[in-house]
mmCIF file of C-alpha atoms in Angstrom:
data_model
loop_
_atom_site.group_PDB
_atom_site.id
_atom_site.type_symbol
_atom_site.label_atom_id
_atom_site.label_comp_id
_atom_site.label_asym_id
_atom_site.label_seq_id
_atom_site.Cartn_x
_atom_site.Cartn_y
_atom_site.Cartn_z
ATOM 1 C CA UNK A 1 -33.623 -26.397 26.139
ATOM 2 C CA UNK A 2 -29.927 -26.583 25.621
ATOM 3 C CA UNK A 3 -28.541 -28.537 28.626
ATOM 4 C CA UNK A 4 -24.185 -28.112 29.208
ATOM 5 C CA UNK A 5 -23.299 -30.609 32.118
ATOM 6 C CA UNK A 6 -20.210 -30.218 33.755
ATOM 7 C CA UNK A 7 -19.000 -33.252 36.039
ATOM 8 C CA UNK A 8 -18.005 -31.253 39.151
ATOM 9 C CA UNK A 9 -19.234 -28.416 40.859
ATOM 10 C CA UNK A 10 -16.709 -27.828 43.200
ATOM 11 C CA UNK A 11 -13.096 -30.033 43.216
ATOM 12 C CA UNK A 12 -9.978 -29.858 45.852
ATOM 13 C CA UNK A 13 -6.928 -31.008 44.546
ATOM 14 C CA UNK A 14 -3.577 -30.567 45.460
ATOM 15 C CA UNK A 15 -0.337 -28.923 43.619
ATOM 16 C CA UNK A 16 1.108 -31.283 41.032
ATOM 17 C CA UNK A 17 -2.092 -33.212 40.527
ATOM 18 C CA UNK A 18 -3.325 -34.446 36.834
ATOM 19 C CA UNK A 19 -6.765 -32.714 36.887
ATOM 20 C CA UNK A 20 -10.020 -33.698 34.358
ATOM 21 C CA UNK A 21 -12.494 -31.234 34.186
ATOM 22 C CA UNK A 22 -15.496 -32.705 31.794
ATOM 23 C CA UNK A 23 -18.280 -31.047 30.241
ATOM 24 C CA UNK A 24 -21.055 -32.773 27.767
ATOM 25 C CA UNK A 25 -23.755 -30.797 26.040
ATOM 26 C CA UNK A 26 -26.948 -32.607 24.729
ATOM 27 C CA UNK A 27 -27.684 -30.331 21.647
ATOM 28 C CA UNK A 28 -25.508 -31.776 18.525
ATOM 29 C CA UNK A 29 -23.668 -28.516 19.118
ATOM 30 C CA UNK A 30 -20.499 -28.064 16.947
ATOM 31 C CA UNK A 31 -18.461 -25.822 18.885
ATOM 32 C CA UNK A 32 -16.992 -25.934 22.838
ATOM 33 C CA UNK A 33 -15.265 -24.099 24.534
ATOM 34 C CA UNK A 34 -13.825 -23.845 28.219
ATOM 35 C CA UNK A 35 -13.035 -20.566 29.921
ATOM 36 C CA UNK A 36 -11.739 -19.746 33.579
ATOM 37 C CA UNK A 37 -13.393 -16.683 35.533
ATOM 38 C CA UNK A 38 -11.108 -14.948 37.752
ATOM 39 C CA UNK A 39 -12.582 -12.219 40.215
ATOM 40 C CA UNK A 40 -12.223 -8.596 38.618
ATOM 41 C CA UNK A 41 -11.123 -10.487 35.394
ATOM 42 C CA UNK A 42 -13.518 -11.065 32.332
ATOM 43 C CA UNK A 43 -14.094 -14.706 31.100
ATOM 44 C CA UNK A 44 -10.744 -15.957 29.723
ATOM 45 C CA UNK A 45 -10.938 -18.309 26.813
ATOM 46 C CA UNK A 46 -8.839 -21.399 27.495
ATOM 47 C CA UNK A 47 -8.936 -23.782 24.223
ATOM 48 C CA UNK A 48 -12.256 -24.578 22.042
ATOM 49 C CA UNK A 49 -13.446 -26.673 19.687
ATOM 50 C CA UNK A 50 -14.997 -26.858 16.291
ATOM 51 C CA UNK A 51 -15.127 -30.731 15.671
ATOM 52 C CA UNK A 52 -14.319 -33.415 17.136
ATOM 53 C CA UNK A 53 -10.597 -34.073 17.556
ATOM 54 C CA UNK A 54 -10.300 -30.457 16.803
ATOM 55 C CA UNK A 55 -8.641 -27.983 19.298
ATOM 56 C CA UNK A 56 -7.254 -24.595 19.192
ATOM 57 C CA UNK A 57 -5.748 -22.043 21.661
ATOM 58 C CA UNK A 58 -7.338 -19.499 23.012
ATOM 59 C CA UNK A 59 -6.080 -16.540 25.067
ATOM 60 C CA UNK A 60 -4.526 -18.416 27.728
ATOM 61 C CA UNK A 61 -3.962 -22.314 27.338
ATOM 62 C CA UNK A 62 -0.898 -22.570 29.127
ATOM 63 C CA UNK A 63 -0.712 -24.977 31.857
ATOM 64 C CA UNK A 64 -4.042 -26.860 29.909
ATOM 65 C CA UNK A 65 -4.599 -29.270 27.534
ATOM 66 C CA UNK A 66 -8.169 -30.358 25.903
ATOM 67 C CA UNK A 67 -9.317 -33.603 24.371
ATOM 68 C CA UNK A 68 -12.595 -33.671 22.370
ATOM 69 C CA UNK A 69 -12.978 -37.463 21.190
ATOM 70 C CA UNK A 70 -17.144 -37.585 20.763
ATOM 71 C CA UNK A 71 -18.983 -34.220 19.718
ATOM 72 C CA UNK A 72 -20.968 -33.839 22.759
ATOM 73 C CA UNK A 73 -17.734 -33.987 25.545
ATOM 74 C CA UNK A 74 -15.559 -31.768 25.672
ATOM 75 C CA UNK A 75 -12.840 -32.145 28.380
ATOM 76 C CA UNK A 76 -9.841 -30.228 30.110
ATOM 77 C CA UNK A 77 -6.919 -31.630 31.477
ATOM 78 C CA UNK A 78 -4.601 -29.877 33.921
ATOM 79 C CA UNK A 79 -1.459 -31.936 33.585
ATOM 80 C CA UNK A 80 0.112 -30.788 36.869
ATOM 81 C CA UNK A 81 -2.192 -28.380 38.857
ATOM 82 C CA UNK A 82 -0.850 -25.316 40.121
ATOM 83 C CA UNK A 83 -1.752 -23.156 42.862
ATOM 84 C CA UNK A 84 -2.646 -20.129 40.350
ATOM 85 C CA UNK A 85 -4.931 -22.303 38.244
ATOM 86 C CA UNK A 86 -7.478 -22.379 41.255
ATOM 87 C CA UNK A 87 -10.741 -20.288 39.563
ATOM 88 C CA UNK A 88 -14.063 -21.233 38.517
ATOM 89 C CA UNK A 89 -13.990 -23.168 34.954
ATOM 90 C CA UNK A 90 -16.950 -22.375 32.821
ATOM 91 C CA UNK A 91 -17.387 -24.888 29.969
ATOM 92 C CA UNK A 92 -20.218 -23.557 27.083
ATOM 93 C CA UNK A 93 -21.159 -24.503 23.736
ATOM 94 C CA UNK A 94 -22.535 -23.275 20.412
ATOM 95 C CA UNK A 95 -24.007 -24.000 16.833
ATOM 96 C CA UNK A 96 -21.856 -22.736 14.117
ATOM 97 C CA UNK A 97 -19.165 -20.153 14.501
ATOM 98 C CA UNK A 98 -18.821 -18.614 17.892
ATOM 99 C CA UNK A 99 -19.966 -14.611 16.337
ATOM 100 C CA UNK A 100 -23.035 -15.983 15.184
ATOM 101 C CA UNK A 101 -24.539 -17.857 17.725
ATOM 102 C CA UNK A 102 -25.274 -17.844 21.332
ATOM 103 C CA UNK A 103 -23.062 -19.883 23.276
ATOM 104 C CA UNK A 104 -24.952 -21.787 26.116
ATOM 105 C CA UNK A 105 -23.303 -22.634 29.391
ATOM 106 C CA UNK A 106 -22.638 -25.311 32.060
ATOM 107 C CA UNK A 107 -22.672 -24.479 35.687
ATOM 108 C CA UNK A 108 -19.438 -24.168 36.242
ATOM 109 C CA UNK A 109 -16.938 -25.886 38.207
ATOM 110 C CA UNK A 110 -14.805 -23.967 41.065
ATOM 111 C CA UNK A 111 -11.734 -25.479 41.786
ATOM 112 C CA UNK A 112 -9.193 -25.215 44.325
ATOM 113 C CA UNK A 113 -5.476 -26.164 44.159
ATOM 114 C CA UNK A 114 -3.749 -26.308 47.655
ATOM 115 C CA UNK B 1 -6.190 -4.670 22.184
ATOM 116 C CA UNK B 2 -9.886 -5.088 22.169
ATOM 117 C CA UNK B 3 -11.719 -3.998 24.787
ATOM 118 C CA UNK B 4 -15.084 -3.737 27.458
ATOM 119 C CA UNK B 5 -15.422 -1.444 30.190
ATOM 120 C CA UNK B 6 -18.360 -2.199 32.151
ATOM 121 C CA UNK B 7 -19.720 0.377 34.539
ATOM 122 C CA UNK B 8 -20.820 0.320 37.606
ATOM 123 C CA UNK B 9 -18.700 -2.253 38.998
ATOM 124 C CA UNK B 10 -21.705 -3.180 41.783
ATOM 125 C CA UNK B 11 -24.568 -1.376 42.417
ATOM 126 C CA UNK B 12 -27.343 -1.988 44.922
ATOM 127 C CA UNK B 13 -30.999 -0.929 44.338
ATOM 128 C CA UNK B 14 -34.420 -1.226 46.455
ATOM 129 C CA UNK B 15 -37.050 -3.899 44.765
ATOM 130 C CA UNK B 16 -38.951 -2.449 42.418
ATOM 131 C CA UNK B 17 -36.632 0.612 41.176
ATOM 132 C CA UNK B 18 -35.064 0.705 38.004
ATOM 133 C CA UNK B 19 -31.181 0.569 36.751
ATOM 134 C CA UNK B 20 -29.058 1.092 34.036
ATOM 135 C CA UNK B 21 -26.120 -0.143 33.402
ATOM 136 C CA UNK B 22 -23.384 0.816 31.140
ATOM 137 C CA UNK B 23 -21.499 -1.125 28.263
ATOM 138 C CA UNK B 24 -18.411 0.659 26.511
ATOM 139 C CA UNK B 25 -16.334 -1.414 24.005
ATOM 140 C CA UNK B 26 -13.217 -0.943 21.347
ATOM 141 C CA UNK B 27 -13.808 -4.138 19.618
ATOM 142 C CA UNK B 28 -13.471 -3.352 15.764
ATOM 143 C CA UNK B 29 -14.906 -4.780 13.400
ATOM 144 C CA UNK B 30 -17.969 -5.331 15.298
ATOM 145 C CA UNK B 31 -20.063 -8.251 14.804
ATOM 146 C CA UNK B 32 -22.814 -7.918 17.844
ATOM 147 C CA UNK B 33 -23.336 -7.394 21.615
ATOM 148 C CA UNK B 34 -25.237 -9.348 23.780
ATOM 149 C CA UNK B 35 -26.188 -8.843 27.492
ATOM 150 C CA UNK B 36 -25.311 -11.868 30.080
ATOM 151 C CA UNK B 37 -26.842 -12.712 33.342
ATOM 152 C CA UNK B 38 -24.585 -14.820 35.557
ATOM 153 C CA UNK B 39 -26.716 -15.817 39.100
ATOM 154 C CA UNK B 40 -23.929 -16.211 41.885
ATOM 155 C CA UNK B 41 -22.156 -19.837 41.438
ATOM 156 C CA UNK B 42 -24.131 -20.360 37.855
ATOM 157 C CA UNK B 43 -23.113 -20.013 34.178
ATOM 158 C CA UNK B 44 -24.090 -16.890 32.358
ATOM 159 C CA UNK B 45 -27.374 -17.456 30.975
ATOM 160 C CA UNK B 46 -27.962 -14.871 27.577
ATOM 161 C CA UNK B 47 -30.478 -11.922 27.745
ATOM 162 C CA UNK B 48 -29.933 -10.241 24.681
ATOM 163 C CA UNK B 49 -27.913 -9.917 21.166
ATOM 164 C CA UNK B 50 -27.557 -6.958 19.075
ATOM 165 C CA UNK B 51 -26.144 -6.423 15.772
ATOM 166 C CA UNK B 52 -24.925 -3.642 14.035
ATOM 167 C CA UNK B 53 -27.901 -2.453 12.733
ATOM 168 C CA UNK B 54 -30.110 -3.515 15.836
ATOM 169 C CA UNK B 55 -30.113 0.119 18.660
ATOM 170 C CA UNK B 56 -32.493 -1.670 21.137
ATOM 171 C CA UNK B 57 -34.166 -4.867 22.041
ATOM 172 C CA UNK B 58 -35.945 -6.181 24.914
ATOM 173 C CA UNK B 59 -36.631 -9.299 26.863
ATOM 174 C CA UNK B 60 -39.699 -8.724 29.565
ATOM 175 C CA UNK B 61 -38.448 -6.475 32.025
ATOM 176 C CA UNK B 62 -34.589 -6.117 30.503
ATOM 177 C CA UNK B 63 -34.324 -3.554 27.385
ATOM 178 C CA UNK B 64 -30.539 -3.413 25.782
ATOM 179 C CA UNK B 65 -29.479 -0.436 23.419
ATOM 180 C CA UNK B 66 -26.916 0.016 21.209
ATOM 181 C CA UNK B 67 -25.102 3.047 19.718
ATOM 182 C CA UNK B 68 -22.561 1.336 17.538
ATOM 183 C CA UNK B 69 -21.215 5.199 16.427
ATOM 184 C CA UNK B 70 -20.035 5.560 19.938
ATOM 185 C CA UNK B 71 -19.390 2.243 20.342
ATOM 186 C CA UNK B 72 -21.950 1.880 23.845
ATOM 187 C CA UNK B 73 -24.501 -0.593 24.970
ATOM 188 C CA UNK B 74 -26.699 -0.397 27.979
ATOM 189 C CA UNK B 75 -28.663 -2.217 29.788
ATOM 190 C CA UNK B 76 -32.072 -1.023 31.044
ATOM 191 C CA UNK B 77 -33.847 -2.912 34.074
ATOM 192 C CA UNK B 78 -37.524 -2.390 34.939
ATOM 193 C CA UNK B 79 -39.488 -2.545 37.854
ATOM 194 C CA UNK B 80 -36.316 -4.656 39.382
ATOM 195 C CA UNK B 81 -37.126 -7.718 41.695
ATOM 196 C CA UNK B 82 -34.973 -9.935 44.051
ATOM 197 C CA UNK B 83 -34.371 -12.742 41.657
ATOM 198 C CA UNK B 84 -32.687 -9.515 39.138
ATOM 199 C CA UNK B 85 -29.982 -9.982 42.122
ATOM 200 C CA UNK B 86 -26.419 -10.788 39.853
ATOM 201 C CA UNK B 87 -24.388 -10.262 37.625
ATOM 202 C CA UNK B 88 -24.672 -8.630 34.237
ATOM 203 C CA UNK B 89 -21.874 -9.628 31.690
ATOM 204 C CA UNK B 90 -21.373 -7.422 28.316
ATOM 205 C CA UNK B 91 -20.009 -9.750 25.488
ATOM 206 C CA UNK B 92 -18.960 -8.236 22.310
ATOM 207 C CA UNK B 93 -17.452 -10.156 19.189
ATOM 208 C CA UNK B 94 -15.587 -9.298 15.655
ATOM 209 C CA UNK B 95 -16.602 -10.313 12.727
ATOM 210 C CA UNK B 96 -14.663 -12.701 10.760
ATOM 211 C CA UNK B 97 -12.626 -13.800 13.557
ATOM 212 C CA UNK B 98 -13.003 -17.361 14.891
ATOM 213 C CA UNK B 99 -14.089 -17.443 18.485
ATOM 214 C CA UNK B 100 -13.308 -13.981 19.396
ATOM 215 C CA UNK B 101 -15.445 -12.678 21.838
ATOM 216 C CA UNK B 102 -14.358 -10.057 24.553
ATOM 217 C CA UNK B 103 -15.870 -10.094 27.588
ATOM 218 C CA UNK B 104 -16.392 -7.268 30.293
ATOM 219 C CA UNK B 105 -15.904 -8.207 33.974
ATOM 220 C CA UNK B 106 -19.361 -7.554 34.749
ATOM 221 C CA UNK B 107 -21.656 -5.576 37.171
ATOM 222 C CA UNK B 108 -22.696 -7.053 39.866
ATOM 223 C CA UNK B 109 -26.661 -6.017 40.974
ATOM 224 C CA UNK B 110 -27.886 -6.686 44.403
ATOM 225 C CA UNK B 111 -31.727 -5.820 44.584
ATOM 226 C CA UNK B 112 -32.740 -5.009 48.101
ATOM 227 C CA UNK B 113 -36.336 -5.121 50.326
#
Protein backbone atom coordinates (compact mmCIF):
# COMPACT_ATOMS: atom_id res chain seq x y z
CA UNK A 1 0.00 0.00 0.00
CA UNK A 2 1.04 3.49 -0.82
CA UNK A 3 1.93 5.15 2.53
CA UNK A 4 2.11 9.55 2.38
CA UNK A 5 3.44 10.63 5.93
CA UNK A 6 3.03 13.99 6.90
CA UNK A 7 5.14 15.21 10.05
CA UNK A 8 2.34 16.98 11.96
CA UNK A 9 -1.11 16.42 12.52
CA UNK A 10 -2.07 19.38 14.12
CA UNK A 11 0.59 22.64 14.60
CA UNK A 12 0.00 26.18 16.57
CA UNK A 13 2.09 28.78 15.49
CA UNK A 14 1.95 32.27 15.75
CA UNK A 15 1.74 35.31 13.05
CA UNK A 16 5.12 35.97 11.47
CA UNK A 17 6.48 32.52 12.16
CA UNK A 18 8.77 30.51 9.44
CA UNK A 19 6.56 27.37 9.19
CA UNK A 20 7.81 23.63 7.66
CA UNK A 21 5.19 21.48 6.81
CA UNK A 22 6.89 17.94 5.57
CA UNK A 23 5.46 15.15 3.82
CA UNK A 24 7.46 11.79 2.58
CA UNK A 25 5.82 9.09 0.53
CA UNK A 26 7.38 5.52 0.43
CA UNK A 27 6.34 4.52 -3.19
CA UNK A 28 9.23 5.92 -5.70
CA UNK A 29 6.38 8.22 -6.68
CA UNK A 30 7.36 10.98 -9.21
CA UNK A 31 4.97 13.59 -8.58
CA UNK A 32 3.84 15.71 -5.11
CA UNK A 33 1.85 17.92 -4.50
CA UNK A 34 0.49 20.01 -1.42
CA UNK A 35 -2.99 21.49 -1.28
CA UNK A 36 -4.87 23.50 1.56
CA UNK A 37 -8.69 22.60 2.30
CA UNK A 38 -10.69 25.44 3.36
CA UNK A 39 -14.37 24.77 4.68
CA UNK A 40 -16.99 25.28 1.73
CA UNK A 41 -13.86 25.55 -0.57
CA UNK A 42 -12.61 22.60 -2.84
CA UNK A 43 -8.94 21.37 -2.44
CA UNK A 44 -6.68 24.25 -3.57
CA UNK A 45 -3.48 23.25 -5.25
CA UNK A 46 -0.55 25.05 -3.64
CA UNK A 47 2.83 24.09 -5.65
CA UNK A 48 3.77 20.36 -6.93
CA UNK A 49 6.35 18.52 -8.09
CA UNK A 50 7.51 16.38 -10.92
CA UNK A 51 11.24 15.68 -9.92
CA UNK A 52 13.27 16.40 -7.61
CA UNK A 53 14.39 20.03 -7.39
CA UNK A 54 11.44 20.62 -9.56
CA UNK A 55 8.55 22.99 -8.47
CA UNK A 56 5.77 24.73 -10.09
CA UNK A 57 2.79 26.95 -9.04
CA UNK A 58 -0.31 25.95 -8.65
CA UNK A 59 -3.55 27.90 -8.11
CA UNK A 60 -2.57 29.67 -5.12
CA UNK A 61 1.22 29.67 -3.98
CA UNK A 62 1.34 32.95 -2.60
CA UNK A 63 2.53 33.33 0.82
CA UNK A 64 4.37 29.50 0.19
CA UNK A 65 7.35 28.24 -0.94
CA UNK A 66 8.31 24.34 -1.57
CA UNK A 67 11.62 22.55 -1.53
CA UNK A 68 11.84 18.98 -2.94
CA UNK A 69 15.66 17.94 -2.45
CA UNK A 70 15.18 13.78 -2.31
CA UNK A 71 12.18 12.21 -4.40
CA UNK A 72 10.33 10.85 -1.55
CA UNK A 73 10.00 14.49 0.66
CA UNK A 74 8.33 16.91 -0.36
CA UNK A 75 8.15 20.00 1.93
CA UNK A 76 6.30 23.47 2.39
CA UNK A 77 7.59 26.39 3.86
CA UNK A 78 5.49 29.30 5.11
CA UNK A 79 8.06 32.06 5.26
CA UNK A 80 6.06 34.32 7.61
CA UNK A 81 2.71 32.72 8.72
CA UNK A 82 -0.31 34.62 8.48
CA UNK A 83 -3.47 34.49 10.21
CA UNK A 84 -5.43 33.54 6.82
CA UNK A 85 -3.08 30.67 6.04
CA UNK A 86 -4.61 28.71 9.10
CA UNK A 87 -6.46 25.47 7.11
CA UNK A 88 -5.81 21.93 6.92
CA UNK A 89 -2.69 21.13 4.45
CA UNK A 90 -3.15 17.96 2.53
CA UNK A 91 0.13 16.72 1.00
CA UNK A 92 -0.50 13.60 -1.83
CA UNK A 93 1.45 11.98 -4.39
CA UNK A 94 1.34 10.19 -7.74
CA UNK A 95 3.08 8.03 -10.53
CA UNK A 96 3.35 9.80 -13.76
CA UNK A 97 1.34 12.81 -14.75
CA UNK A 98 -1.27 13.93 -12.33
CA UNK A 99 -4.53 13.02 -15.21
CA UNK A 100 -3.40 9.66 -15.35
CA UNK A 101 -2.93 8.41 -12.12
CA UNK A 102 -4.44 8.34 -8.76
CA UNK A 103 -2.92 10.59 -6.43
CA UNK A 104 -2.60 9.02 -2.87
CA UNK A 105 -2.77 11.11 0.25
CA UNK A 106 -1.23 11.91 3.68
CA UNK A 107 -3.36 12.63 6.64
CA UNK A 108 -3.26 15.92 6.65
CA UNK A 109 -1.99 18.50 8.83
CA UNK A 110 -4.42 21.33 10.42
CA UNK A 111 -2.76 24.27 11.32
CA UNK A 112 -3.50 27.24 13.23
CA UNK A 113 -1.90 30.72 13.03
CA UNK A 114 -2.78 33.01 16.06
CA UNK B 1 -13.26 28.72 -15.47
CA UNK B 2 -13.55 25.06 -14.89
CA UNK B 3 -15.86 23.87 -12.74
CA UNK B 4 -17.71 21.09 -10.03
CA UNK B 5 -20.89 21.52 -8.42
CA UNK B 6 -21.47 18.91 -6.00
CA UNK B 7 -24.96 18.32 -4.70
CA UNK B 8 -26.27 17.78 -1.76
CA UNK B 9 -24.07 19.79 0.29
CA UNK B 10 -24.82 17.24 3.54
CA UNK B 11 -27.22 14.77 3.72
CA UNK B 12 -28.11 12.43 6.56
CA UNK B 13 -29.52 8.89 6.03
CA UNK B 14 -30.67 5.89 8.47
CA UNK B 15 -28.08 2.69 8.31
CA UNK B 16 -28.86 0.60 5.82
CA UNK B 17 -30.75 3.01 3.19
CA UNK B 18 -29.35 3.99 0.09
CA UNK B 19 -28.05 7.54 -1.44
CA UNK B 20 -27.11 9.20 -4.36
CA UNK B 21 -25.22 11.80 -4.79
CA UNK B 22 -24.74 14.19 -7.54
CA UNK B 23 -21.55 15.28 -9.60
CA UNK B 24 -21.95 18.20 -12.26
CA UNK B 25 -18.75 19.53 -13.95
CA UNK B 26 -17.61 22.16 -16.92
CA UNK B 27 -14.16 20.89 -17.14
CA UNK B 28 -13.36 20.63 -21.00
CA UNK B 29 -11.43 18.64 -22.41
CA UNK B 30 -12.20 15.92 -20.11
CA UNK B 31 -9.74 13.43 -19.14
CA UNK B 32 -11.69 11.32 -16.19
CA UNK B 33 -13.68 11.55 -12.92
CA UNK B 34 -13.07 9.84 -9.95
CA UNK B 35 -15.10 9.63 -6.66
CA UNK B 36 -13.17 10.58 -3.20
CA UNK B 37 -13.91 9.56 0.28
CA UNK B 38 -12.43 11.91 2.88
CA UNK B 39 -13.24 10.33 6.74
CA UNK B 40 -13.43 13.50 9.11
CA UNK B 41 -9.65 14.71 9.95
CA UNK B 42 -8.18 12.09 7.13
CA UNK B 43 -6.92 12.47 3.53
CA UNK B 44 -9.25 11.57 0.74
CA UNK B 45 -8.81 8.05 0.09
CA UNK B 46 -9.98 7.18 -3.97
CA UNK B 47 -13.18 5.11 -4.70
CA UNK B 48 -13.45 5.30 -8.22
CA UNK B 49 -12.05 6.69 -11.78
CA UNK B 50 -13.89 7.03 -14.91
CA UNK B 51 -12.87 7.88 -18.29
CA UNK B 52 -14.52 9.10 -21.12
CA UNK B 53 -15.65 6.11 -22.44
CA UNK B 54 -16.26 4.37 -18.94
CA UNK B 55 -20.62 5.31 -17.83
CA UNK B 56 -20.36 3.21 -14.58
CA UNK B 57 -18.11 1.35 -12.29
CA UNK B 58 -18.32 -0.03 -8.94
CA UNK B 59 -16.35 -0.73 -5.84
CA UNK B 60 -18.44 -3.18 -3.26
CA UNK B 61 -21.19 -1.25 -2.07
CA UNK B 62 -20.24 2.29 -4.05
CA UNK B 63 -21.34 2.31 -7.94
CA UNK B 64 -20.18 5.74 -9.89
CA UNK B 65 -21.80 6.71 -13.35
CA UNK B 66 -20.91 8.88 -15.84
CA UNK B 67 -22.77 10.75 -18.62
CA UNK B 68 -19.93 12.64 -20.21
CA UNK B 69 -22.78 14.22 -22.92
CA UNK B 70 -24.22 16.04 -20.01
CA UNK B 71 -21.24 16.34 -18.39
CA UNK B 72 -22.70 14.42 -14.76
CA UNK B 73 -21.34 11.83 -12.46
CA UNK B 74 -23.05 10.24 -9.55
CA UNK B 75 -22.44 8.43 -6.95
CA UNK B 76 -24.61 5.46 -5.89
CA UNK B 77 -24.36 4.04 -2.17
CA UNK B 78 -25.83 0.67 -1.17
CA UNK B 79 -27.15 -0.75 1.77
CA UNK B 80 -25.23 2.36 3.64
CA UNK B 81 -23.47 1.61 7.06
CA UNK B 82 -21.95 3.86 9.84
CA UNK B 83 -18.39 3.69 8.72
CA UNK B 84 -20.06 5.27 4.94
CA UNK B 85 -20.28 8.39 7.53
CA UNK B 86 -18.04 11.37 5.38
CA UNK B 87 -17.31 13.02 2.91
CA UNK B 88 -17.57 12.34 -0.79
CA UNK B 89 -15.19 14.50 -3.03
CA UNK B 90 -15.83 14.65 -7.04
CA UNK B 91 -12.40 15.20 -8.84
CA UNK B 92 -12.39 15.84 -12.45
CA UNK B 93 -9.19 16.53 -14.70
CA UNK B 94 -8.30 17.82 -18.47
CA UNK B 95 -6.46 16.19 -20.60
CA UNK B 96 -3.20 17.44 -21.66
CA UNK B 97 -2.88 19.80 -18.91
CA UNK B 98 -0.22 19.23 -16.23
CA UNK B 99 -1.70 18.80 -12.80
CA UNK B 100 -5.05 20.15 -13.45
CA UNK B 101 -7.54 18.65 -11.51
CA UNK B 102 -10.74 20.51 -10.22
CA UNK B 103 -12.13 19.57 -7.27
CA UNK B 104 -15.81 19.89 -5.88
CA UNK B 105 -16.26 20.90 -2.22
CA UNK B 106 -17.77 17.75 -1.37
CA UNK B 107 -20.90 16.17 0.30
CA UNK B 108 -20.76 15.46 3.46
CA UNK B 109 -22.84 11.91 4.51
CA UNK B 110 -23.75 11.24 8.04
CA UNK B 111 -25.30 7.63 8.30
CA UNK B 112 -27.55 7.36 11.29
CA UNK B 113 -28.94 4.23 13.77
Amino acid sequence: DVKVTQSSRYLVKRTGEKVFLECVQDMDHENMFWYRQDPGLGLRLIYFSYDVKMKEKGDIPEGYSVSREKKERFSLILESASTNQTSMYLCASSLLRPQQETQYFGPGTRLLVL
Amino acid sequence: KNQVEQSPQSLIILEGKNCTLQCNYTVSPFSNLRWYKQDTGRGPVSLTIMTFSENTKSNGRYTATLDADTKQSSLHITASQLSDSASYICVVSETGTASKLTFGTGTRLQVTL
